Short mmCIF file of C-alpha atoms in Angstrom, two decimals:
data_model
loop_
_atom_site.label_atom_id
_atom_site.label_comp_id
_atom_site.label_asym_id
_atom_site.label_seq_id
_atom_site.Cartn_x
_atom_site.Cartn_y
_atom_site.Cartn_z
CA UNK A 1 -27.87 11.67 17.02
CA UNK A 2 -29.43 8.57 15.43
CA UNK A 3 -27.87 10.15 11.77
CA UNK A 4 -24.82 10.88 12.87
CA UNK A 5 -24.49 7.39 14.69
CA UNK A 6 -25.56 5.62 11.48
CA UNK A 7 -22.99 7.76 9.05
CA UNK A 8 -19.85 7.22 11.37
CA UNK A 9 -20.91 3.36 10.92
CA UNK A 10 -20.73 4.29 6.87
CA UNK A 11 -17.40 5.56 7.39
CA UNK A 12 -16.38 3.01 9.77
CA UNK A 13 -17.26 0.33 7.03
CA UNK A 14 -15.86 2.19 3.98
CA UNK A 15 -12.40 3.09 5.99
CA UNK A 16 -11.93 -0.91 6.55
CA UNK A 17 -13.27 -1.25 2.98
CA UNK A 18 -9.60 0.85 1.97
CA UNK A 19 -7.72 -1.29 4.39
CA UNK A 20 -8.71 -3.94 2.33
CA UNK A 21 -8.03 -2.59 -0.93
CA UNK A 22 -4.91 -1.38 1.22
CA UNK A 23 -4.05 -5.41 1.68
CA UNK A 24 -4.25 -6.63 -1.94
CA UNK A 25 -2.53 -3.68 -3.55
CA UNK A 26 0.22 -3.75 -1.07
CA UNK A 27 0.65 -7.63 -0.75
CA UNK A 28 3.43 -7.15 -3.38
CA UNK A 29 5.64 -5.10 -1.10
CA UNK A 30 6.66 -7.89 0.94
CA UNK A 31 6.38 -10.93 -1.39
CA UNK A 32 6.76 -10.14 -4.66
CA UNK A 33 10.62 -10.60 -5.01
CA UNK A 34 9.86 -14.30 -2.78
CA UNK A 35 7.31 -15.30 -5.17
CA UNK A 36 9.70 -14.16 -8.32
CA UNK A 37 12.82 -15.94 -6.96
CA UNK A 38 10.78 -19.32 -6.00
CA UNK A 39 11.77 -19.30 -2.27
CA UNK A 40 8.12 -19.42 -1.40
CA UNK A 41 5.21 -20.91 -3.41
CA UNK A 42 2.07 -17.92 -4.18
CA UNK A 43 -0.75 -18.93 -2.14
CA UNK A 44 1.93 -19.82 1.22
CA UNK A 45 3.07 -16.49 0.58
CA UNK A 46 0.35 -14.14 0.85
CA UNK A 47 -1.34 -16.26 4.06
CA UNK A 48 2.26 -15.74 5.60
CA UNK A 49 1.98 -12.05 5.33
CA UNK A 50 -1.95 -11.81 5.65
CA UNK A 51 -1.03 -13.28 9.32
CA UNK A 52 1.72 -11.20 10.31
CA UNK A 53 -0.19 -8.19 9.08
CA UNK A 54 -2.54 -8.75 11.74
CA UNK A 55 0.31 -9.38 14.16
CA UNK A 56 2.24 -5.92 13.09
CA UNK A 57 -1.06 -3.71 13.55
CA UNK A 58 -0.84 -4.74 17.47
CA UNK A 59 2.50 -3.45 17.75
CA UNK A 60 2.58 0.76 17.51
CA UNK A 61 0.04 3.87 16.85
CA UNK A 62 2.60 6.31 16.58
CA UNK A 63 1.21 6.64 12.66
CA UNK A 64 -2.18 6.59 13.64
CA UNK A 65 -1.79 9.25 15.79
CA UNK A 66 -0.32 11.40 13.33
CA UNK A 67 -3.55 10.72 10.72
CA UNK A 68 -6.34 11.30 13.88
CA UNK A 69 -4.40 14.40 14.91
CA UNK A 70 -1.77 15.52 12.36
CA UNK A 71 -2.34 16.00 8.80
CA UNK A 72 -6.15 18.00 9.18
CA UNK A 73 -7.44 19.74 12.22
CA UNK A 74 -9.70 16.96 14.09
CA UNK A 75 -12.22 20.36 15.54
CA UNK A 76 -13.07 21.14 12.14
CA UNK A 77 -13.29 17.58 9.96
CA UNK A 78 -17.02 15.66 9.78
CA UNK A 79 -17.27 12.38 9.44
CA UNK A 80 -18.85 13.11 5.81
CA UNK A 81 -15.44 14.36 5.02
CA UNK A 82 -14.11 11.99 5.87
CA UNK A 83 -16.22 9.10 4.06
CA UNK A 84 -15.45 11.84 0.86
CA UNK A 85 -12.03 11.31 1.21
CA UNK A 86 -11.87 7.42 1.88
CA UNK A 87 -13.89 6.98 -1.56
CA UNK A 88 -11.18 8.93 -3.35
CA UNK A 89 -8.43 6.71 -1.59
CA UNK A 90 -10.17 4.00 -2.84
CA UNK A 91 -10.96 4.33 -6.59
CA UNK A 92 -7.51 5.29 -6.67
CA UNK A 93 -6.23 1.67 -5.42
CA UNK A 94 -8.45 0.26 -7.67
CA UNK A 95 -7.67 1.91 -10.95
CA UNK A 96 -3.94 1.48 -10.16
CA UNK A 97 -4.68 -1.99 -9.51
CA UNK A 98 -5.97 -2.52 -12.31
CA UNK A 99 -3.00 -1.51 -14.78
CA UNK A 100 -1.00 -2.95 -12.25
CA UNK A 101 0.88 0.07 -11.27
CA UNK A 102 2.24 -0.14 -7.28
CA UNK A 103 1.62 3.67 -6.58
CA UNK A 104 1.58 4.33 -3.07
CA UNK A 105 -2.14 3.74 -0.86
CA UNK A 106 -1.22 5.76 1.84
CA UNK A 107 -0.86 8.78 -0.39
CA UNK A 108 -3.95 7.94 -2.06
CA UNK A 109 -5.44 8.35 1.82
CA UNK A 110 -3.75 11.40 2.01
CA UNK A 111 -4.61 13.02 -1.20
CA UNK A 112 -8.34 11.98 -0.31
CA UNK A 113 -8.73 13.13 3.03
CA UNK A 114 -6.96 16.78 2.26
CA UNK A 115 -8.91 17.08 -0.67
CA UNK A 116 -12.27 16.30 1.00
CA UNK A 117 -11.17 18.69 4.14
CA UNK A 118 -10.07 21.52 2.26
CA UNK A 119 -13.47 21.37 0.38
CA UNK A 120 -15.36 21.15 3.15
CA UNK A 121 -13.66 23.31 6.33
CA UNK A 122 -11.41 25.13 3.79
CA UNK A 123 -7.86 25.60 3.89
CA UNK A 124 -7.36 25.90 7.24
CA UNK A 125 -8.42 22.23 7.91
CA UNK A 126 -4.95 21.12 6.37
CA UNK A 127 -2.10 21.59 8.46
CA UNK A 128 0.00 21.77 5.73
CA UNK A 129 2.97 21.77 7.73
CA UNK A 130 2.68 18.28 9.16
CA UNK A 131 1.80 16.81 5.51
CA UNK A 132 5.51 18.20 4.22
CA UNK A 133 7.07 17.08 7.50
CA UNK A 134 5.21 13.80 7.69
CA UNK A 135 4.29 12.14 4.38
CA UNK A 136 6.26 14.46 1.20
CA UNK A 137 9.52 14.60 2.86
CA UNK A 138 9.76 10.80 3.98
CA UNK A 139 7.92 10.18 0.06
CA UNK A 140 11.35 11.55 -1.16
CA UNK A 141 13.39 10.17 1.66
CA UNK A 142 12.27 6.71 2.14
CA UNK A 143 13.07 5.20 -1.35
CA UNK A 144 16.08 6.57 -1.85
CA UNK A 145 17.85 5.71 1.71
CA UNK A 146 16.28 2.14 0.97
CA UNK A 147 17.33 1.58 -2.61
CA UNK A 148 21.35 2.92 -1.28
CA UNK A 149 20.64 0.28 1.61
CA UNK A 150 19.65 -3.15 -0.75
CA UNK A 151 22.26 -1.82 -3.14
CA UNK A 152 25.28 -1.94 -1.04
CA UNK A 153 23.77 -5.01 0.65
CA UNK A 154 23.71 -6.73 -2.47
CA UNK A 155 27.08 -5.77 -3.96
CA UNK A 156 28.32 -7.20 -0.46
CA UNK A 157 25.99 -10.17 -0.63
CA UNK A 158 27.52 -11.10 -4.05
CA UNK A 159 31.20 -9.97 -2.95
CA UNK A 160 30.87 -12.55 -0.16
CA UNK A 161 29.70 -15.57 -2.13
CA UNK A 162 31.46 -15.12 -5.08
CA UNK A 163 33.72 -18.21 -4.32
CA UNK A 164 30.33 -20.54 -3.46
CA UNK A 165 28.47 -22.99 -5.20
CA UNK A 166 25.75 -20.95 -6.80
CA UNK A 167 23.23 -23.74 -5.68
CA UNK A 168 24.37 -23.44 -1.97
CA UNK A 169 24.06 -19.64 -2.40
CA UNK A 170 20.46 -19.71 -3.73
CA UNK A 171 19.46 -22.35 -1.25
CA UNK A 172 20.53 -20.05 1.59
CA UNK A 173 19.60 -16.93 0.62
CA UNK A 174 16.16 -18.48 -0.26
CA UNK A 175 15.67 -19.18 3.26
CA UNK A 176 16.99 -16.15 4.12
CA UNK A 177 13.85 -14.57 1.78
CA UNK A 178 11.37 -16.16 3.72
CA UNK A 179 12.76 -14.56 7.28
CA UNK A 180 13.10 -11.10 5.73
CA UNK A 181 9.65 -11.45 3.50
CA UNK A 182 7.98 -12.05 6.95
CA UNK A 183 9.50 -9.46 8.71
CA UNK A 184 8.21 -6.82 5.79
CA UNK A 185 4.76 -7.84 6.20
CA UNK A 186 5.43 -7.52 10.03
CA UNK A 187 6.52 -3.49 9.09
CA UNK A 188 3.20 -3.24 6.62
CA UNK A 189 0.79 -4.14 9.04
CA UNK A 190 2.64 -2.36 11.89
CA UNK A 191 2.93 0.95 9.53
CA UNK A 192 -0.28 0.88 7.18
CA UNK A 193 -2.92 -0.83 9.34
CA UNK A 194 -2.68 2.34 11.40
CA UNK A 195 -3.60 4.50 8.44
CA UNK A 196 -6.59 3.33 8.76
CA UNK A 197 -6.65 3.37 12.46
CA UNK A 198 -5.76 6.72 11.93
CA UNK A 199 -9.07 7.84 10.33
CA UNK A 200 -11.52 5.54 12.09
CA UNK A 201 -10.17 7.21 15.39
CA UNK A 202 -10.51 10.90 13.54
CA UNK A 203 -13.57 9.93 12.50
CA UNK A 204 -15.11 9.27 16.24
CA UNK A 205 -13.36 12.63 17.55
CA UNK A 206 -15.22 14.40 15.53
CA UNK A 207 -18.48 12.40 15.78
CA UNK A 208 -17.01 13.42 19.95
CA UNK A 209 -17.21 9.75 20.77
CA UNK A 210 -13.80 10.08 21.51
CA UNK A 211 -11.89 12.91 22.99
CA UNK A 212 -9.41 15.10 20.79
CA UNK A 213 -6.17 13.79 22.69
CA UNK A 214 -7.29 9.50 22.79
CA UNK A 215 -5.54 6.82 20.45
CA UNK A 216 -7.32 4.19 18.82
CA UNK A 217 -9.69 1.72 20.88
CA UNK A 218 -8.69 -1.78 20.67
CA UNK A 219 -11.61 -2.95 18.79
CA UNK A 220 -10.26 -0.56 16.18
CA UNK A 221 -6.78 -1.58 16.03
CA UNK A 222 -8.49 -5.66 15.69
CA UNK A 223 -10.73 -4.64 12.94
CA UNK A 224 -8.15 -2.79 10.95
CA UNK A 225 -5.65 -5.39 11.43
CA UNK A 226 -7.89 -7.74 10.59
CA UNK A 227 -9.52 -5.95 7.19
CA UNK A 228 -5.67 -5.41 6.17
CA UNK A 229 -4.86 -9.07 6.85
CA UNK A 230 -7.75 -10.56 4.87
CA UNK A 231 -7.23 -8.49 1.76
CA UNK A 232 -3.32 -9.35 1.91
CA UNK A 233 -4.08 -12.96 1.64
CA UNK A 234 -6.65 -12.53 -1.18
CA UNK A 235 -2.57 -11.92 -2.76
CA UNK A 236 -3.09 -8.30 -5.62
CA UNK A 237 -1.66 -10.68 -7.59
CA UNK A 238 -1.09 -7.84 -10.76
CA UNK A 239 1.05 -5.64 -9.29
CA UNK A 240 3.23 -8.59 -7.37
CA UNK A 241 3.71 -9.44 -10.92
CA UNK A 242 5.17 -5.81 -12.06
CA UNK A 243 7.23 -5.61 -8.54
CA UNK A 244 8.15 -9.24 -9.18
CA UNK A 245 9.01 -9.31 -12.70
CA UNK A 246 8.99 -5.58 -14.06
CA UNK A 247 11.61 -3.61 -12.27
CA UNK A 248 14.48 -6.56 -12.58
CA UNK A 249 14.97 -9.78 -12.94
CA UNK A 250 15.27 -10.30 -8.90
CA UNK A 251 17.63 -13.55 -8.12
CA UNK A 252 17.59 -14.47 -3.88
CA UNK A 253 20.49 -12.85 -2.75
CA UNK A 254 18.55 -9.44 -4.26
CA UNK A 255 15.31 -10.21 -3.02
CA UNK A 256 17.10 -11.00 0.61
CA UNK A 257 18.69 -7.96 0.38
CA UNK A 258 15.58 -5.75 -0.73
CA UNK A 259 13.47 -6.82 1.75
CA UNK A 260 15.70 -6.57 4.84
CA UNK A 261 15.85 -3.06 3.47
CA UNK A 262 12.35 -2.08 3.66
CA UNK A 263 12.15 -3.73 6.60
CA UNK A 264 14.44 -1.40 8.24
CA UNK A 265 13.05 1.75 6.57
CA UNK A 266 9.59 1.09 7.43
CA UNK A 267 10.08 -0.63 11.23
CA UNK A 268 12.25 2.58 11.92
CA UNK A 269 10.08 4.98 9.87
CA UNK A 270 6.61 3.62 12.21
CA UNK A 271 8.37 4.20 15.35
CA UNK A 272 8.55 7.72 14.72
CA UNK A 273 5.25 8.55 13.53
CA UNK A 274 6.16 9.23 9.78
CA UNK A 275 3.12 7.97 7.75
CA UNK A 276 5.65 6.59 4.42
CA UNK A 277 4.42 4.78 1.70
CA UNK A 278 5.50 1.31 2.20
CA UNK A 279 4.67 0.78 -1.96
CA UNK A 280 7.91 3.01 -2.54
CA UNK A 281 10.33 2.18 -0.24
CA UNK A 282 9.79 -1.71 -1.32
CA UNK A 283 9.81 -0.16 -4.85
CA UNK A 284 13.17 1.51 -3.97
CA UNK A 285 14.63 -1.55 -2.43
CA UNK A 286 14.08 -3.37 -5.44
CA UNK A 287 15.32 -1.09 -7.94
CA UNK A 288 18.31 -0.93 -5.73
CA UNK A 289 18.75 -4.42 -4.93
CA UNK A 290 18.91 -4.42 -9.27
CA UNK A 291 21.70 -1.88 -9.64
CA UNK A 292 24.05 -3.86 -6.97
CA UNK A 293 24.18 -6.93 -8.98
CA UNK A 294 26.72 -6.65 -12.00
CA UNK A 295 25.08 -7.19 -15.13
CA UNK A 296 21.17 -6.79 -14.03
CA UNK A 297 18.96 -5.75 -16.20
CA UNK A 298 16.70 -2.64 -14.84
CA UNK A 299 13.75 -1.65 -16.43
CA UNK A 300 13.74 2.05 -16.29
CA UNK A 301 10.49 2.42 -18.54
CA UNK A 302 8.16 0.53 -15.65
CA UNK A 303 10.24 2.63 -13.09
CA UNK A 304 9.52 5.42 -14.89
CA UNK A 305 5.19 4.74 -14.71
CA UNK A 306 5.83 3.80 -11.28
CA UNK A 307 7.10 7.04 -10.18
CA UNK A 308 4.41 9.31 -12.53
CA UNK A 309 1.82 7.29 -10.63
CA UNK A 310 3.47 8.13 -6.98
CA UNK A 311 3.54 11.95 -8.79
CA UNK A 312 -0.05 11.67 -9.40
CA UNK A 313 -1.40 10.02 -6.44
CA UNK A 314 -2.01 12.54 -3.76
CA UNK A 315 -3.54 15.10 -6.20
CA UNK A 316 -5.64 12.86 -8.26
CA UNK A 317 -6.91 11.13 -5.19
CA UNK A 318 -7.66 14.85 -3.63
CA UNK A 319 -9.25 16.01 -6.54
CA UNK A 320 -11.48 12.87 -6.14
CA UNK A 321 -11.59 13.95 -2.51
CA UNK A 322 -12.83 17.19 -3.05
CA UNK A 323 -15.58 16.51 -5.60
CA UNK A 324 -17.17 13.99 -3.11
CA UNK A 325 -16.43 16.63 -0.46
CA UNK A 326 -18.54 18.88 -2.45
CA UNK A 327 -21.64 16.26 -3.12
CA UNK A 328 -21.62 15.42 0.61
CA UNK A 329 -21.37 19.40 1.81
CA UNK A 330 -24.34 20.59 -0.21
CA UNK A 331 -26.28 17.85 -1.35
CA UNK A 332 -26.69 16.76 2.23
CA UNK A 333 -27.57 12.55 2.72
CA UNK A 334 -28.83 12.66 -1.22
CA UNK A 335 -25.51 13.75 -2.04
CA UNK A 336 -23.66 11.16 0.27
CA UNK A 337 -26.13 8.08 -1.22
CA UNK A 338 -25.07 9.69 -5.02
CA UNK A 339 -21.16 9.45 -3.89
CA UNK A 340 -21.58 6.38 -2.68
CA UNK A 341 -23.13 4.77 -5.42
CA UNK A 342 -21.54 6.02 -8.26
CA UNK A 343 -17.78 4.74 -5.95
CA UNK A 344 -19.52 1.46 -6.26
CA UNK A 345 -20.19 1.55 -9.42
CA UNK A 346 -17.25 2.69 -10.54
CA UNK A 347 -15.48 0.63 -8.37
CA UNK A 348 -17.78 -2.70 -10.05
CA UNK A 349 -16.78 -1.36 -13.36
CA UNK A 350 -12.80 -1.87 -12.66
CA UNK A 351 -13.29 -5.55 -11.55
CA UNK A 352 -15.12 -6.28 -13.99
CA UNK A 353 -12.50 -4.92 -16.67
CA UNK A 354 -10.15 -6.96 -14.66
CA UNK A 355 -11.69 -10.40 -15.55
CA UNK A 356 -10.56 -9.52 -19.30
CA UNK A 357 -6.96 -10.31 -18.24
CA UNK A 358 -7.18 -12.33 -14.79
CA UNK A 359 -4.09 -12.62 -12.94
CA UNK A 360 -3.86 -15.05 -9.95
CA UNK A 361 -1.32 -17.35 -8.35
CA UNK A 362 -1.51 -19.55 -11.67
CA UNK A 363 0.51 -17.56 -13.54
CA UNK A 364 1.78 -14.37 -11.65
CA UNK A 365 5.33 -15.58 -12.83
CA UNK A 366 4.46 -15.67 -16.39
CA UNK A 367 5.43 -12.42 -17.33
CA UNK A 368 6.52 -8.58 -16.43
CA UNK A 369 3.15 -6.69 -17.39
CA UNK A 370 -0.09 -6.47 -17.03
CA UNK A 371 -2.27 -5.48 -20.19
CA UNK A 372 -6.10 -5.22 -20.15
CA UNK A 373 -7.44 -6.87 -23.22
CA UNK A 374 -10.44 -5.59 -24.94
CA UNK A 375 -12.28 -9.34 -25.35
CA UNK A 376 -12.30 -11.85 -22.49
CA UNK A 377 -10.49 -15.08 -23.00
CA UNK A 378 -12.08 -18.25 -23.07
CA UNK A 379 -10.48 -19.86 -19.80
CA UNK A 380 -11.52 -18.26 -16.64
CA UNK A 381 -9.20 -17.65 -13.78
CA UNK A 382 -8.61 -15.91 -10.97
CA UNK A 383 -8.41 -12.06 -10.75
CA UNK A 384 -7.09 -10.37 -7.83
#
């Protein structure tokens, strides 16, 4: 009993470890297009949304109901498995991080928990079923009903102020930003804080702390909220650069636009239990929020990275998965310390690659992508 208590706390610490990785590579989803457009300054913007993260994972557990009972058969999973999977979720963030690529964390979580359950209870730990209905049909869904939603919103939004003062315009739809930037990190931390709700509460049904039927405690809802929120604010400042700068050049009335979109998608998309990557429906919004406004420039060769990556991501991360799966199955606690110090390691190695090109709150702005150069630099700034 004492192991198994002690290795559910390893889980419990490396699942909140991904909700933090989950904060900073997702912090672009809500502000990158408010930071880009200058209707709120960096640093205000990612403690705006680190708060309301924490505020939005109090609201629902529809989603983390479907991750603690839906995807993989709770009678079957171990808590190894499930530390396995997490560790695949999050080298995955990381390395996409890095490159500053916004593929999709909750189908790195996916890919990493299916691959570490199939490995270790076989195929019939997957309900396969439930990961079409619930995560690759609302993958395909979600962007494309919100990128039709910020398009026509914006071709309205333009239609309507045509006549205007462009300064009044920008002014109000600036304003506007901060309302609907706000209410997107509401969504984020109402839809992906559960994710990782989602596998703390899986991971204490089958450690039978919990019964098979129960929702998450509320300590686990507070810490998950709370892990999200703090790695939010930290800002992933790389990819709000590519969201910010790479798709289109975003002017307020688009950014207003895109984000009331996601927020819709996402809000409405929670309250039914589907567990959608929040990375592409923003990613959607924004490329349609581009395509509405006559004359906007859309960069369909970062569009087209951005969509290998969310192509990638569930199968890389479950191939990941499955390999820890396998350490952890037959090398027993030797093979769980190996996974989780080569993860750290690994994980170590990408920040420190990241320092050779920091990107911070100085200079997200500055340009559309994110290169990793082979020398440092001789200034040293912030990399996050």
């Amino acid at each position: 009993m004492d192991h198994i208590t002690f290795l559910v706390a390893v889980v419990i610490v490396t699942a909140l470890a991904f909700d933090f990785t989950n904060g900073f590579h997702d912090t672009a989803n809500a502000m990158a297009t408010s930071i880009a457009t200058g209707a709120l300054k960096p640093r205000t913007a990612v403690l705006i949304s680190g708060v309301l993260n924490v505020v939005g994972a109090f609201l629902s557990t529809e989603v983390a109901k479907t991750i603690s009972g839906g995807i993989v058969d709770d009678t079957l999973v171990t808590p190894g498995m499930i530390f396995a999977g997490l560790v695949g979720a999050i080298l995955w963030n990381l390395l996409t991080w890095l490159v500053g690529l916004p593929s999709s964390s909750s189908h790195a979580l996916f890919g990493g928990l299916i691959g570490a359950v199939w490995v270790g209870a076989g195929s019939s730990g997957v309900h396969f079923d439930k990961v079409v209905e619930k995560v690759l049909i609302p993958a395909v869904a979600s962007p494309l009903v919100a990128g039709v939603a910020a398009l026509i919103a914006t071709y309205f939004a333009y239609k309507l102020t045509a006549r205007a003062r462009k300064e009044s315009v920008t002014k109000g739809f600036r304003l506007g930003q901060i309302a609907s930037a706000s209410l997107v990190s509401l969504a984020h931390g109402t839809n992906d804080a559960q994710k990782t709700m989602g596998v703390i509460t899986l991971t204490l049904i089958s450690a039978g702390a919990l019964g098979h039927d129960d929702g998450p405690p509320v300590w686990v809802v507070a810490a998950a909220g709370l892990a999200i929120g703090l790695g939010t604010y930290l800002g992933g400042w790389r990819i709000i650069r590519t969201m910010g700068k790479g798709l289109t050049e975003i002017q307020s009335p688009q950014g207003f636009a895109a984000e009331t979109a996601s927020t819709t998608v996402i809000l409405t998309s929670a309250h039914l239990g589907f567990a959608l990557s929040t990375t592409q429906v923003a990613s959607g919004s924004i490329l349609g929020a581009g395509l509405g406004r006559r004359l906007a420039e859309v960069r369909w060769g970062v569009a087209g990275r951005m969509v290998v990556a969310w192509l990638i991501t569930l199968p890389a991360a479950a191939l990941v998965g499955g390999l820890s799966a396998s350490a952890v199955k037959h090398g027993g606690d030797f093979g769980t310390v190996v996974v989780a110090l080569v993860g750290a390691a690994v994980a170590a190695g990408i920040v420190l690659v990241s320092r050779r090109n920091p990107v911070g709150a100085h200079n997200v702005n500055d340009a559309h992508e994110v290169t990793v150069r082979s020398t440092a630099p001789t200034s040293v700034g912030t990399a996050a």
